[in-house]
Amino acid sequence: MDSTVTIDELKNKVKEFCEKRDWDQFHNPKELAIGISTEANELLQIFRFKNEEQMKELMASDKRQEVIEEIADVLYFTLRFAQMNDIDLSSAIENKLNKNNKHYPAEKVKGCNKKYNEY
């Protein structure tokens, strides 16, 4: 479905879901940012104290569904934040990639995970 559904369609689905529940009143930038952070931390909790092998096993197990649900929650809050605050996510990611391309030119950082001011 990723290849057939647009970001705008997803934003509209989230908007419709929230409006049916009269949740606009609760979705200010602070609350939505908290939602993004909370859900991202719930995703992180799944992997806490796991080594590489344990993470591979987890992703091949029934626990994978929990990971999928947490990723969906992060995306839900991100889409809602963008929708409520008139943020074009496609432009935002394109601009960020262009900026990061300057900070992290492939020929300099390939295979390196240092921050741009450390290499």
mmCIF file of C-alpha atoms in Angstrom:
data_model
loop_
_atom_site.group_PDB
_atom_site.id
_atom_site.type_symbol
_atom_site.label_atom_id
_atom_site.label_comp_id
_atom_site.label_asym_id
_atom_site.label_seq_id
_atom_site.Cartn_x
_atom_site.Cartn_y
_atom_site.Cartn_z
ATOM 1 C CA MET A 1 0.000 0.000 0.000
ATOM 2 C CA ASP A 2 2.917 2.403 0.590
ATOM 3 C CA SER A 3 3.335 2.716 -3.155
ATOM 4 C CA THR A 4 -0.324 3.587 -3.763
ATOM 5 C CA VAL A 5 -1.305 5.868 -0.860
ATOM 6 C CA THR A 6 -0.131 9.471 -0.693
ATOM 7 C CA ILE A 7 0.943 11.362 2.408
ATOM 8 C CA ASP A 8 -1.974 13.697 1.819
ATOM 9 C CA GLU A 9 -4.392 10.769 1.850
ATOM 10 C CA LEU A 10 -2.925 9.549 5.139
ATOM 11 C CA LYS A 11 -3.166 13.042 6.645
ATOM 12 C CA ASN A 12 -6.806 13.196 5.592
ATOM 13 C CA LYS A 13 -7.566 9.786 7.113
ATOM 14 C CA VAL A 14 -6.049 10.872 10.417
ATOM 15 C CA LYS A 15 -7.905 14.210 10.245
ATOM 16 C CA GLU A 16 -11.218 12.474 9.592
ATOM 17 C CA PHE A 17 -10.625 10.025 12.454
ATOM 18 C CA CYS A 18 -9.842 12.851 14.882
ATOM 19 C CA GLU A 19 -12.635 15.163 13.764
ATOM 20 C CA LYS A 20 -15.231 12.420 14.233
ATOM 21 C CA ARG A 21 -14.079 12.301 17.864
ATOM 22 C CA ASP A 22 -13.854 16.087 18.351
ATOM 23 C CA TRP A 23 -10.156 15.842 19.209
ATOM 24 C CA ASP A 24 -8.954 19.033 17.483
ATOM 25 C CA GLN A 25 -9.226 20.769 20.854
ATOM 26 C CA PHE A 26 -6.561 18.446 22.286
ATOM 27 C CA HIS A 27 -4.161 18.553 19.347
ATOM 28 C CA ASN A 28 -2.081 21.664 19.818
ATOM 29 C CA PRO A 29 1.613 21.569 18.839
ATOM 30 C CA LYS A 30 2.798 20.757 22.383
ATOM 31 C CA GLU A 31 0.404 17.846 22.876
ATOM 32 C CA LEU A 32 1.164 16.399 19.455
ATOM 33 C CA ALA A 33 4.931 16.725 20.026
ATOM 34 C CA ILE A 34 4.473 14.910 23.340
ATOM 35 C CA GLY A 35 2.536 12.222 21.467
ATOM 36 C CA ILE A 36 5.348 11.775 18.943
ATOM 37 C CA SER A 37 7.921 11.523 21.715
ATOM 38 C CA THR A 38 5.837 9.182 23.858
ATOM 39 C CA GLU A 39 5.157 6.790 21.010
ATOM 40 C CA ALA A 40 8.801 6.885 19.850
ATOM 41 C CA ASN A 41 9.855 5.987 23.377
ATOM 42 C CA GLU A 42 7.375 3.115 23.477
ATOM 43 C CA LEU A 43 9.028 1.836 20.297
ATOM 44 C CA LEU A 44 12.456 2.260 21.879
ATOM 45 C CA GLN A 45 11.355 0.367 24.999
ATOM 46 C CA ILE A 46 10.744 -2.755 22.895
ATOM 47 C CA PHE A 47 14.429 -2.834 21.925
ATOM 48 C CA ARG A 48 15.891 -1.778 25.261
ATOM 49 C CA PHE A 49 18.694 -4.033 26.503
ATOM 50 C CA LYS A 50 18.561 -6.200 23.373
ATOM 51 C CA ASN A 51 21.690 -7.149 21.479
ATOM 52 C CA GLU A 52 21.843 -7.470 17.697
ATOM 53 C CA GLU A 53 20.821 -11.127 17.673
ATOM 54 C CA GLN A 54 17.925 -10.571 20.090
ATOM 55 C CA MET A 55 16.641 -7.703 17.944
ATOM 56 C CA LYS A 56 16.722 -9.900 14.823
ATOM 57 C CA GLU A 57 14.817 -12.620 16.685
ATOM 58 C CA LEU A 58 12.318 -10.065 17.979
ATOM 59 C CA MET A 59 11.645 -8.749 14.477
ATOM 60 C CA ALA A 60 11.026 -12.306 13.271
ATOM 61 C CA SER A 61 8.673 -13.117 16.154
ATOM 62 C CA ASP A 62 5.117 -12.217 17.164
ATOM 63 C CA LYS A 63 6.633 -9.129 18.841
ATOM 64 C CA ARG A 64 7.027 -7.637 15.351
ATOM 65 C CA GLN A 65 3.333 -6.663 15.446
ATOM 66 C CA GLU A 66 3.981 -4.530 18.525
ATOM 67 C CA VAL A 67 6.809 -2.777 16.657
ATOM 68 C CA ILE A 68 4.495 -2.155 13.696
ATOM 69 C CA GLU A 69 1.838 -0.670 15.978
ATOM 70 C CA GLU A 70 4.320 1.658 17.677
ATOM 71 C CA ILE A 71 5.697 2.813 14.295
ATOM 72 C CA ALA A 72 2.101 3.473 13.221
ATOM 73 C CA ASP A 73 1.519 5.513 16.386
ATOM 74 C CA VAL A 74 4.616 7.642 15.696
ATOM 75 C CA LEU A 75 3.465 8.196 12.118
ATOM 76 C CA TYR A 76 -0.094 8.974 13.252
ATOM 77 C CA PHE A 77 1.094 11.763 15.564
ATOM 78 C CA THR A 78 3.528 13.048 12.933
ATOM 79 C CA LEU A 79 0.803 13.175 10.294
ATOM 80 C CA ARG A 80 -1.578 14.845 12.720
ATOM 81 C CA PHE A 81 1.042 17.422 13.717
ATOM 82 C CA ALA A 82 1.690 18.219 10.053
ATOM 83 C CA GLN A 83 -2.021 18.348 9.211
ATOM 84 C CA MET A 84 -2.914 20.602 12.141
ATOM 85 C CA ASN A 85 0.007 22.962 11.467
ATOM 86 C CA ASP A 86 -0.072 23.089 7.667
ATOM 87 C CA ILE A 87 3.287 21.382 7.163
ATOM 88 C CA ASP A 88 3.995 19.842 3.780
ATOM 89 C CA LEU A 89 5.872 16.697 4.788
ATOM 90 C CA SER A 90 7.142 15.961 1.273
ATOM 91 C CA SER A 91 8.752 19.396 1.055
ATOM 92 C CA ALA A 92 10.023 19.131 4.624
ATOM 93 C CA ILE A 93 11.802 15.823 3.989
ATOM 94 C CA GLU A 94 13.151 17.004 0.642
ATOM 95 C CA ASN A 95 14.576 20.157 2.260
ATOM 96 C CA LYS A 96 16.031 18.170 5.149
ATOM 97 C CA LEU A 97 17.692 15.686 2.795
ATOM 98 C CA ASN A 98 19.198 18.560 0.798
ATOM 99 C CA LYS A 99 20.529 20.118 4.010
ATOM 100 C CA ASN A 100 21.887 16.777 5.233
ATOM 101 C CA ASN A 101 23.511 16.150 1.865
ATOM 102 C CA LYS A 102 25.615 19.263 2.481
ATOM 103 C CA HIS A 103 26.457 18.201 6.042
ATOM 104 C CA TYR A 104 27.101 14.588 5.109
ATOM 105 C CA PRO A 105 28.562 14.311 1.590
ATOM 106 C CA ALA A 106 28.631 10.620 0.668
ATOM 107 C CA GLU A 107 32.272 10.693 -0.405
ATOM 108 C CA LYS A 108 33.287 11.917 3.074
ATOM 109 C CA VAL A 109 31.009 9.978 5.381
ATOM 110 C CA LYS A 110 30.349 6.658 3.689
ATOM 111 C CA GLY A 111 30.464 3.997 6.401
ATOM 112 C CA CYS A 112 30.959 6.615 9.141
ATOM 113 C CA ASN A 113 28.363 7.511 11.761
ATOM 114 C CA LYS A 114 30.025 10.626 13.145
ATOM 115 C CA LYS A 115 28.153 13.914 13.328
ATOM 116 C CA TYR A 116 29.022 16.447 10.627
ATOM 117 C CA ASN A 117 31.126 18.514 13.034
ATOM 118 C CA GLU A 118 33.187 15.473 14.134
ATOM 119 C CA TYR A 119 34.741 14.283 10.858
#
